[in-house]
Short mmCIF file of C-alpha atoms and ligand atoms in Angstrom, two decimals:
data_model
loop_
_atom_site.label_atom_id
_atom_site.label_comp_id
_atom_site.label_asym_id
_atom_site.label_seq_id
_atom_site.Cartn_x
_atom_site.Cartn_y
_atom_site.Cartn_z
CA UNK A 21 3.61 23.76 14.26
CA UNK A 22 6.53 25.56 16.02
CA UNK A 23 9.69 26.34 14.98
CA UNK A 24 11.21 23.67 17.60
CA UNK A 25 8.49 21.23 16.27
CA UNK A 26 9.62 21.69 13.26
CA UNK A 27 12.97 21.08 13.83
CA UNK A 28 13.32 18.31 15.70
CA UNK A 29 10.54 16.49 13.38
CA UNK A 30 12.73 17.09 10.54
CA UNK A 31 15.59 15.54 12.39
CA UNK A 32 13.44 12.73 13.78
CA UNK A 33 12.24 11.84 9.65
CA UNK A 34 15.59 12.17 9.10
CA UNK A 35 17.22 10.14 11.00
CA UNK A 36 19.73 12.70 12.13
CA UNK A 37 18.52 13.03 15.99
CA UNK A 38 17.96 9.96 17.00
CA UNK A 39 19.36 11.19 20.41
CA UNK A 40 16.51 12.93 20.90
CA UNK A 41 14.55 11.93 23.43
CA UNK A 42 11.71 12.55 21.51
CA UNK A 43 12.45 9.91 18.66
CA UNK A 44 15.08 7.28 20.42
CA UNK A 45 13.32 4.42 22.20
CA UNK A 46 13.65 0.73 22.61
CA UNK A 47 9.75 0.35 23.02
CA UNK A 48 8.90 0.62 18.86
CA UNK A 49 5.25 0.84 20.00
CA UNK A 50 6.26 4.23 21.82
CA UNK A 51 8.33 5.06 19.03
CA UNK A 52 5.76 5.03 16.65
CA UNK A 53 3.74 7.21 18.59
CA UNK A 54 6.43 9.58 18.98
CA UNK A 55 7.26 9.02 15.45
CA UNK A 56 7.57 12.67 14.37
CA UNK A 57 8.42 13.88 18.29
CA UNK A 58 5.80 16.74 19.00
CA UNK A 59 3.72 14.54 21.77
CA UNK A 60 4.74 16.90 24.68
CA UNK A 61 3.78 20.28 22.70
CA UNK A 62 0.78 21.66 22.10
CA UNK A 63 0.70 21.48 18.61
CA UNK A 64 0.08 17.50 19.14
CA UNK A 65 -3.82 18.49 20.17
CA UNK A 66 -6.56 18.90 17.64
CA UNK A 67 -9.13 21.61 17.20
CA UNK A 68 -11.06 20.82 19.50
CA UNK A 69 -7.99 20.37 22.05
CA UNK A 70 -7.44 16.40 22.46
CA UNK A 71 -4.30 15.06 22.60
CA UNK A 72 -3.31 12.70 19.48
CA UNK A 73 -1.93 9.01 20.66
CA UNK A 74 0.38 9.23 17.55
CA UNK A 75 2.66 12.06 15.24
CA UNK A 76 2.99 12.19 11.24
CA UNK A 77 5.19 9.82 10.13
CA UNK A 78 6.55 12.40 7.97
CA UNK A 79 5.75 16.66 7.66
CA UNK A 80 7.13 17.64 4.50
CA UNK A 81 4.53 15.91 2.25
CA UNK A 82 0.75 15.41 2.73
CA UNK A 83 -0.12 11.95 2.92
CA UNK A 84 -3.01 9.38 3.24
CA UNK A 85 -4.44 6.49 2.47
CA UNK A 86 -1.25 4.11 3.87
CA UNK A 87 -0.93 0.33 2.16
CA UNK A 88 2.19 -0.94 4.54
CA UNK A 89 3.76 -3.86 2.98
CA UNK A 90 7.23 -5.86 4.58
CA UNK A 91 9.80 -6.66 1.52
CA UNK A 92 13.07 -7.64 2.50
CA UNK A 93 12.89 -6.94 5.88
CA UNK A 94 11.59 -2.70 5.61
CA UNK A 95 8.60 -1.64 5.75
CA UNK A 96 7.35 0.29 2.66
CA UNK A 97 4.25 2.32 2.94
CA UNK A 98 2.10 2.94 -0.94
CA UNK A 99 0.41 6.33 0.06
CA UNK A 100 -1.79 9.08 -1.52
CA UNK A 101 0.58 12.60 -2.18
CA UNK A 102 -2.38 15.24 -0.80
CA UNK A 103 -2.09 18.13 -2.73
CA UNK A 104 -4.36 21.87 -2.13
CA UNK A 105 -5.69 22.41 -6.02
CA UNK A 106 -8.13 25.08 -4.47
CA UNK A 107 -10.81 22.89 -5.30
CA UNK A 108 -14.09 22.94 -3.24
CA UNK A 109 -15.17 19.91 -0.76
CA UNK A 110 -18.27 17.72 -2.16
CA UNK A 111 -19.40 14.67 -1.76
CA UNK A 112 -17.83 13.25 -4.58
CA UNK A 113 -14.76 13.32 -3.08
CA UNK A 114 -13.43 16.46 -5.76
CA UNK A 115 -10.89 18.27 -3.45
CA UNK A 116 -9.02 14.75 -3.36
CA UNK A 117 -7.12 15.87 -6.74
CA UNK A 118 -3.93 13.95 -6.44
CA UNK A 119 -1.24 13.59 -9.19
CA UNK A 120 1.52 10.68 -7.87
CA UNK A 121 2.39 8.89 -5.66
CA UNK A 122 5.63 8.69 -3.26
CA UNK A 123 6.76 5.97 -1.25
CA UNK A 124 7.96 5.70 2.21
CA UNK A 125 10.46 3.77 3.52
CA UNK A 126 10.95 2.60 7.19
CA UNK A 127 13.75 0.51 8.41
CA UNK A 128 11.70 -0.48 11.82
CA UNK A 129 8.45 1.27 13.67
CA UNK A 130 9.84 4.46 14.94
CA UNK A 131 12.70 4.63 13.34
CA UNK A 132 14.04 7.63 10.22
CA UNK A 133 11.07 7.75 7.36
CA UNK A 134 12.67 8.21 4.29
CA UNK A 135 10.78 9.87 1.37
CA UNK A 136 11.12 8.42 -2.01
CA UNK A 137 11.10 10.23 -5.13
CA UNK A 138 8.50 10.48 -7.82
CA UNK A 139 7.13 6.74 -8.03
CA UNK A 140 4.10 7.27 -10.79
CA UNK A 141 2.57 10.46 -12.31
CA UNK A 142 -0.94 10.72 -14.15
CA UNK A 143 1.34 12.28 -17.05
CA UNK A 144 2.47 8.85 -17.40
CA UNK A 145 -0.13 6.72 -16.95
CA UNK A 146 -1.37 6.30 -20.77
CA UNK A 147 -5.25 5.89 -19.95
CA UNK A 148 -5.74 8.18 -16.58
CA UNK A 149 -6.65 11.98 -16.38
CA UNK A 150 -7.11 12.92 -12.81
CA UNK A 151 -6.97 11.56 -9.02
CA UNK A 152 -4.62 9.47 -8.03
CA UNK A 153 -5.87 8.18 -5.05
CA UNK A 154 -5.04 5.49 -2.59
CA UNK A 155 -3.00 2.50 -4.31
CA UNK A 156 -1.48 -0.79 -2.78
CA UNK A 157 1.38 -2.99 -3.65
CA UNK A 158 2.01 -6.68 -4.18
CA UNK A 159 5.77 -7.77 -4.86
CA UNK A 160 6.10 -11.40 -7.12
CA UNK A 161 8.94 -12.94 -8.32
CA UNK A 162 11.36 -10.04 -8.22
CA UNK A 163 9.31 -7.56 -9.91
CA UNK A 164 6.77 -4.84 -7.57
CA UNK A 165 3.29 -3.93 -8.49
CA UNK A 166 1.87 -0.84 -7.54
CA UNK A 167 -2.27 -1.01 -8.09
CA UNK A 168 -3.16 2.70 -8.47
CA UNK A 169 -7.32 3.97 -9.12
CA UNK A 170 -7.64 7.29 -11.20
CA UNK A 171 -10.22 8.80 -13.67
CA UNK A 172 -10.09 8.00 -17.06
CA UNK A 173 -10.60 11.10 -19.23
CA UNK A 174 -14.33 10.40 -19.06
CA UNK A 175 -14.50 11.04 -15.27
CA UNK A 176 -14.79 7.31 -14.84
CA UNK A 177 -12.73 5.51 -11.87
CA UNK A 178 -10.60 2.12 -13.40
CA UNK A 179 -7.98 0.33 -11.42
CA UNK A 180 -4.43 0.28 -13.12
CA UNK A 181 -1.16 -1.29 -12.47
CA UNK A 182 2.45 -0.25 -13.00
CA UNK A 183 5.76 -2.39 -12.29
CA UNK A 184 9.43 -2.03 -11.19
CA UNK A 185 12.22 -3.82 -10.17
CA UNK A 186 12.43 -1.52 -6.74
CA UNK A 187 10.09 -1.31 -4.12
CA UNK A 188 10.24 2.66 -4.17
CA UNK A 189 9.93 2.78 -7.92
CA UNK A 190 9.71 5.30 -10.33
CA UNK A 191 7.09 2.38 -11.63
CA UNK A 192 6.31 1.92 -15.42
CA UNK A 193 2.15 1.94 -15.65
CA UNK A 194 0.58 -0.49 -17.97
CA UNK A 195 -1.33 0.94 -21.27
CA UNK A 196 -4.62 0.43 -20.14
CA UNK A 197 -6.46 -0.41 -16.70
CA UNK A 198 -7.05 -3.79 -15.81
CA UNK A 199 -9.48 -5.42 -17.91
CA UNK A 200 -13.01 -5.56 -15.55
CA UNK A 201 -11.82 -2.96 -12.90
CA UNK A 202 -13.61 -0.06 -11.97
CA UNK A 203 -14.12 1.73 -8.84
CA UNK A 204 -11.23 2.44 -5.97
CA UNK A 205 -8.99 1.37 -3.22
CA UNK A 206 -7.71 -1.27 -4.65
CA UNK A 207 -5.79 -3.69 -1.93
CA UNK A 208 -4.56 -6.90 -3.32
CA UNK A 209 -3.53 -9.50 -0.98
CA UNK A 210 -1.56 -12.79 -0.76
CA UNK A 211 -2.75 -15.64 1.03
CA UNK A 212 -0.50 -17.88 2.62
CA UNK A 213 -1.00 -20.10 -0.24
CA UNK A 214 0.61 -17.85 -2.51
CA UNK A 215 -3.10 -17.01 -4.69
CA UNK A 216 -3.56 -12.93 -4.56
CA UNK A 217 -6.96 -11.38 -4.66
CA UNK A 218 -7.66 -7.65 -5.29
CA UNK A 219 -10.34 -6.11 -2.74
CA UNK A 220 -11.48 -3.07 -4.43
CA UNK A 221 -14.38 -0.60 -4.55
CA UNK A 222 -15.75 2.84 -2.43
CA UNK A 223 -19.26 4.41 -2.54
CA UNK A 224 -20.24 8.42 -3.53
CA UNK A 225 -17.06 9.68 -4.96
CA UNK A 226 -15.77 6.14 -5.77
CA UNK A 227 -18.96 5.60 -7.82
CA UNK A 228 -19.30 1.81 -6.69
CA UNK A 229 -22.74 2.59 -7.15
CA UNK A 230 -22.91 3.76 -10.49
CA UNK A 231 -21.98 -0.40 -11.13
CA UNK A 232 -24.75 -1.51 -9.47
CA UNK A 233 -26.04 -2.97 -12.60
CA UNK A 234 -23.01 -4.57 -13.66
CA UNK A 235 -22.08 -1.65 -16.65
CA UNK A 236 -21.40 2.28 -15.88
CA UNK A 237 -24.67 4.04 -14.94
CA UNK A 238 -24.13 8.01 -14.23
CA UNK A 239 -27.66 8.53 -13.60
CA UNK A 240 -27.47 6.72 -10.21
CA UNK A 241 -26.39 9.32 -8.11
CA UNK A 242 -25.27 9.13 -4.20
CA UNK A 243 -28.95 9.80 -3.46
CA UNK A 244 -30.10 6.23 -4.68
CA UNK A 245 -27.97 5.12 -1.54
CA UNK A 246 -31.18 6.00 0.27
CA UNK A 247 -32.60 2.87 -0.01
CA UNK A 248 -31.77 2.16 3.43
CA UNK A 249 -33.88 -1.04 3.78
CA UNK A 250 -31.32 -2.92 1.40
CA UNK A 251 -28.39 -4.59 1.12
CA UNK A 252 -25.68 -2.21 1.36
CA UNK A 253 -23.11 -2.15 -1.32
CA UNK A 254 -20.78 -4.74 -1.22
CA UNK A 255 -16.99 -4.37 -1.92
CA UNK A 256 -15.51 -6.39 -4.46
CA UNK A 257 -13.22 -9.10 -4.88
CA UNK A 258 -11.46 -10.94 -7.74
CA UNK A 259 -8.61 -13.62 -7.72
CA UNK A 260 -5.42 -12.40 -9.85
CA UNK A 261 -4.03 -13.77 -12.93
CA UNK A 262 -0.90 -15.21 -12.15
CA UNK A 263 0.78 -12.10 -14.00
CA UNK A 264 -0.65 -9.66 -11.18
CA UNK A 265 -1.88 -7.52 -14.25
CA UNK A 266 -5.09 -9.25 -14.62
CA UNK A 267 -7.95 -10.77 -13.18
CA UNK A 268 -8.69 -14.33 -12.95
CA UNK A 269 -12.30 -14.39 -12.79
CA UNK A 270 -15.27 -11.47 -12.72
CA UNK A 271 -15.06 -9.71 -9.29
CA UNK A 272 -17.56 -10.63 -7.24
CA UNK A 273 -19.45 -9.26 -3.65
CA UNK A 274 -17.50 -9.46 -0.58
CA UNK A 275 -20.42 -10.52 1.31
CA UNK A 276 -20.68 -8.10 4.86
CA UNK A 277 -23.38 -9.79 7.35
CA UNK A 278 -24.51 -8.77 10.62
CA UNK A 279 -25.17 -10.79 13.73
CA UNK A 280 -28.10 -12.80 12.36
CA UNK A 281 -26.28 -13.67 8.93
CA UNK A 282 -28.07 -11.13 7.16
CA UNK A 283 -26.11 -8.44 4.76
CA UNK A 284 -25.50 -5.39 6.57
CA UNK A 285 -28.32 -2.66 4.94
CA UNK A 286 -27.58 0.47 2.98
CA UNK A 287 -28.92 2.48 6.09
CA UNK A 288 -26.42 1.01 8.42
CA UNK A 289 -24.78 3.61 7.62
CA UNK A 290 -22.52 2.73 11.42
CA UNK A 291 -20.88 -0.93 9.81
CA UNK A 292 -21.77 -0.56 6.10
CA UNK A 293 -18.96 -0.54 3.63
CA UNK A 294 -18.26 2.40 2.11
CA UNK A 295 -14.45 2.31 0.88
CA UNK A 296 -10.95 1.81 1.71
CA UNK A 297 -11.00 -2.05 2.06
CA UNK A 298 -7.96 -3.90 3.77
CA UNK A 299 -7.45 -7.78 3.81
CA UNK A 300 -5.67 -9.16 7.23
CA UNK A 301 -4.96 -12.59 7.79
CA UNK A 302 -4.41 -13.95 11.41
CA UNK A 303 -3.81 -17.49 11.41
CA UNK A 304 -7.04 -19.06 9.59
CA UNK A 305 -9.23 -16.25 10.16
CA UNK A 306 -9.69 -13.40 7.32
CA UNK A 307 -10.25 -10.26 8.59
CA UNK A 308 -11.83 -7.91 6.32
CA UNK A 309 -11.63 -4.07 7.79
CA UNK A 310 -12.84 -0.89 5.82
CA UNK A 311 -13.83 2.44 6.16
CA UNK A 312 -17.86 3.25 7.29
CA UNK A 313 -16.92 7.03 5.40
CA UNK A 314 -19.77 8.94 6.33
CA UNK A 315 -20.09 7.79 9.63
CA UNK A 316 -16.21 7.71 10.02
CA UNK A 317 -14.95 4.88 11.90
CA UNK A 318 -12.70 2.37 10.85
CA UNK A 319 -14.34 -1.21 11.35
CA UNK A 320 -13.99 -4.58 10.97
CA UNK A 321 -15.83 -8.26 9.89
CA UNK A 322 -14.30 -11.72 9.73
CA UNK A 323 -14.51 -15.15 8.08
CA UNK A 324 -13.26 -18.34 6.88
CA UNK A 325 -12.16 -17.17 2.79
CA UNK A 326 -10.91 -14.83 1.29
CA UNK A 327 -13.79 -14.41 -0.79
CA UNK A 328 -16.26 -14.38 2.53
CA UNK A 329 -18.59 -13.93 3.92
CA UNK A 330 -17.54 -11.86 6.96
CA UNK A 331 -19.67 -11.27 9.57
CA UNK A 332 -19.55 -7.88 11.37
CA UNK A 333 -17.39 -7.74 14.45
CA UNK A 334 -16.66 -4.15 15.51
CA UNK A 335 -14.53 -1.41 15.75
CA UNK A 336 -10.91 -1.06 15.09
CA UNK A 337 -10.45 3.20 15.52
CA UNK A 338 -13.12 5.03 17.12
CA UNK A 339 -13.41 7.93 16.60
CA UNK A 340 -11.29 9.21 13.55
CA UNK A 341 -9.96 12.68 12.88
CA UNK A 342 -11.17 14.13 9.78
CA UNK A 343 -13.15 13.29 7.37
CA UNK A 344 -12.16 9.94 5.75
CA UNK A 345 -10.75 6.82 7.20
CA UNK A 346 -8.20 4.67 5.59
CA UNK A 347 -5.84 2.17 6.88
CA UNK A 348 -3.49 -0.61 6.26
CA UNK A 349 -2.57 -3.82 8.58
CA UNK A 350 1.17 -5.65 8.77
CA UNK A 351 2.85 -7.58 11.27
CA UNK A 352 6.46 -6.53 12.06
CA UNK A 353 8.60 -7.31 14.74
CA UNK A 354 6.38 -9.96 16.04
CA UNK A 355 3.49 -7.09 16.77
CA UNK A 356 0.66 -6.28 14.52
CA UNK A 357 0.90 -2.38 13.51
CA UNK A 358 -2.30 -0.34 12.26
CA UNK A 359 -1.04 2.47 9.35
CA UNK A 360 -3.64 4.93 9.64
CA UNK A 361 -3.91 8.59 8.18
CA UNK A 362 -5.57 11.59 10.35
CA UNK A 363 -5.38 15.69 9.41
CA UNK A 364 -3.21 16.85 12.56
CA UNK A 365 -1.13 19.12 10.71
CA UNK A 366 -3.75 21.13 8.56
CA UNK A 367 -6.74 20.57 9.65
CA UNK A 368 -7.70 20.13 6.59
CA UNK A 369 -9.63 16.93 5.66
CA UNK A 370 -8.21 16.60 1.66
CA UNK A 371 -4.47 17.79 3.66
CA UNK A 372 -3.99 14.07 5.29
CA UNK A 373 -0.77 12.57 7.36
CA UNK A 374 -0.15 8.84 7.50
CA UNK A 375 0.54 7.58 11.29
CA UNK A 376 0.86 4.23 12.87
CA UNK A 377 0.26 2.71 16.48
CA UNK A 378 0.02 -1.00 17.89
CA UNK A 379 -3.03 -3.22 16.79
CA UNK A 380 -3.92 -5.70 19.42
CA UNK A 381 -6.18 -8.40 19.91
CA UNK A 382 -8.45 -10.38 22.70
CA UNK A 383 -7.66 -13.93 23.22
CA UNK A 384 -11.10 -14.59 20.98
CA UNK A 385 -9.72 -12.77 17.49
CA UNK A 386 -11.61 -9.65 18.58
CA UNK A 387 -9.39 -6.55 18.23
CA UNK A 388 -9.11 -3.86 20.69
CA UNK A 389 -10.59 -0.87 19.53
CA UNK A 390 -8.44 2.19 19.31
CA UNK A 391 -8.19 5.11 20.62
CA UNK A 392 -6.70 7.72 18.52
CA UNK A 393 -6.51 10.66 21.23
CA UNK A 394 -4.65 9.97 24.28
CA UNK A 395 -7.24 11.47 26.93
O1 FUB B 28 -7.63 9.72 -0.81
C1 FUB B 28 -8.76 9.76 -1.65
C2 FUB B 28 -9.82 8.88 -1.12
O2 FUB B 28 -10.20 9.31 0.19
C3 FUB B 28 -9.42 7.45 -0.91
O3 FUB B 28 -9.36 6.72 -2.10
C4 FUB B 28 -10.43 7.03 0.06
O4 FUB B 28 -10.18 5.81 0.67
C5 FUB B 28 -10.42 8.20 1.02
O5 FUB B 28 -9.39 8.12 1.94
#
């Protein structure tokens, strides 16, 4: 990034320039994509020299994995802190060895991104050893729950929970992890009937299938994915207890089918699940979207419940920059915004920056397929 990148994008997350050309507009779609002001240099062009359709919402920390949520009116986006331990990529997902977490705080789309302190550590968290990675947030009765995976000290993934009385934290984590959890990526919605449900659960690193047979397994390894003429993994979903610590009931599949109403297969590798599930409500219709991982595209299926099934109906991003894919959906402003994480800044696929841009829909429900690159 140049120095006058670098600059003015400080300005822009601060709030200090909003003069700028590059970060003042009345179109917030525009804004966002301006968000940290570098779309007429050439630093705003990937590796292999396309232009990006949106900037970092903010430079001075790595981030990924975005959960937006509105409370009171600002939008607050639950995000993983990247950090560089020097560690090797795998296919487990190693080199993802995150510590906290740190909130960000928007006024409106395109506007100052404010960086919040310290909201969790894994020193704190009683029961966790190692990688933090992408958490959500559910706000009830004056009190804010941040949902947070990480390894126990046995390697194993559980889901915990942590509360505060401010939407930016520092949060206070519960003892243990919530009783039944296991896996990642937790996102726990609200329906418009006030019951949440947590979505959870990723594949490989996120060891979704070492659960395949209902306890911990580590002898199924990512290999045993092979079985390509199968139903793919599903991702999970359980109604919460009305204390948001706690499931009501034993999670259960999130049923994914195709065209024909038959479960996507473990060798579709294209729409399969594979992690970073996101629950997205549009009137009566649920919209399930999620990650495909391997095959990198952010993707989408729909139904009539929150606990499914969805049937398979597309793309939302195509194609992604880097190696994972991870989003978050919100309406604000009377638009529908997609939070969305890419590597523009290092290059580096464990080195991630969160970025948002306008979601928008056909007059069937469809969505209209991104794309991230401007050419
Ligand atoms: O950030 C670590 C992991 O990478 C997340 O939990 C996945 O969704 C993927 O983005």
């Amino acid at each position: 990034m140049s120095k006058a990148t670098l600059i003015r994008t400080s300005l822009c997350v601060l709030g200090i320039a909003t003069a700028l050309s590059a970060c003042s507009t009345d179109d917030p779609a525009a804004a966002a994509n301006n968000a940290a002001g570098a779309t007429n240099d050439a630093e705003a062009v990937s590796m292999d020299g396309r232009r990006f359709l949106s900037q970092p919402l903010v430079t001075e920390i790595f981030t990924a994995d975005p959960s937006a949520h509105v409370f009171n009116g600002k939008i607050y986006i639950y995000a993983s802190h990247d950090v560089d331990a020097g560690i090797p990529d795998d296919d487990l997902g190693t080199q993802y060895a995150m510590h906290d977490y740190r909130v960000l705080e928007m006024e409106k789309i395109g506007g100052p991104v404010k960086v919040g302190g310290v909201a969790l550590d894994v020193k704190d968290v009683p029961w966790a050893a190692k990688q933090m990675w992408a958490p959500d947030a559910a706000f009830k009765d004056g009190t804010y729950y941040l949902y947070f995976p990480a390894k126990d000290k046995d390697g194993i993934f559980h889901i915990g929970v942590a509360t505060s009385s401010n939407p930016m934290g520092p949060f206070k984590a519960e003892p243990k992890p919530i009783a039944g959890s296991f896996s990642m990526d937790p996102n726990v919605f609200t329906d418009t009937d006030g019951t949440s449900y947590m979505y959870f659960g990723g594949i490989w690193g996120g060891q979704l299938q070492n659960w395949a047979n209902g306890k911990y397994d580590a002898s199924i390894g990512v290999t045993d994915l092979k079985a390509d003429d199968k139903p793919a993994l599903m991702p999970k979903v359980a109604k919460m207890s009305p204390d948001m610590k706690s499931y009501a009931e034993a999670p259960r599949d999130a049923q994914i089918l195709d065209e024909k109403g038959q479960p996507l297969l473990g060798g579709d590798h294209e729409r399969r699940f594979f992690e970073g599930a996101w629950m997205y409500k549009r009137g009566d219709t649920y919209y399930l979207t999620y990650s495909t991982g391997d095959t990198h595209f952010l993707v989408y299926a729909t139904g009539k419940s929150p606990y499914g099934p969805f049937t398979y109906r597309g793309k939302i991003m195509e194609p992604v920059q880097g190696w994972t894919t991870h989003h978050s959906i919100v309406d604000w402003g009377g638009k529908t915004w997609l939070f969305y994480h890419d590597t523009q800044i290092s290059g580096k696929n464990h080195l991630r920056n969160v970025k948002v841009t306008e979601l928008t829909f056909n007059p069937d429900g469809t969505i209209q397929t991104i794309n991230p690159f401007r050419d």
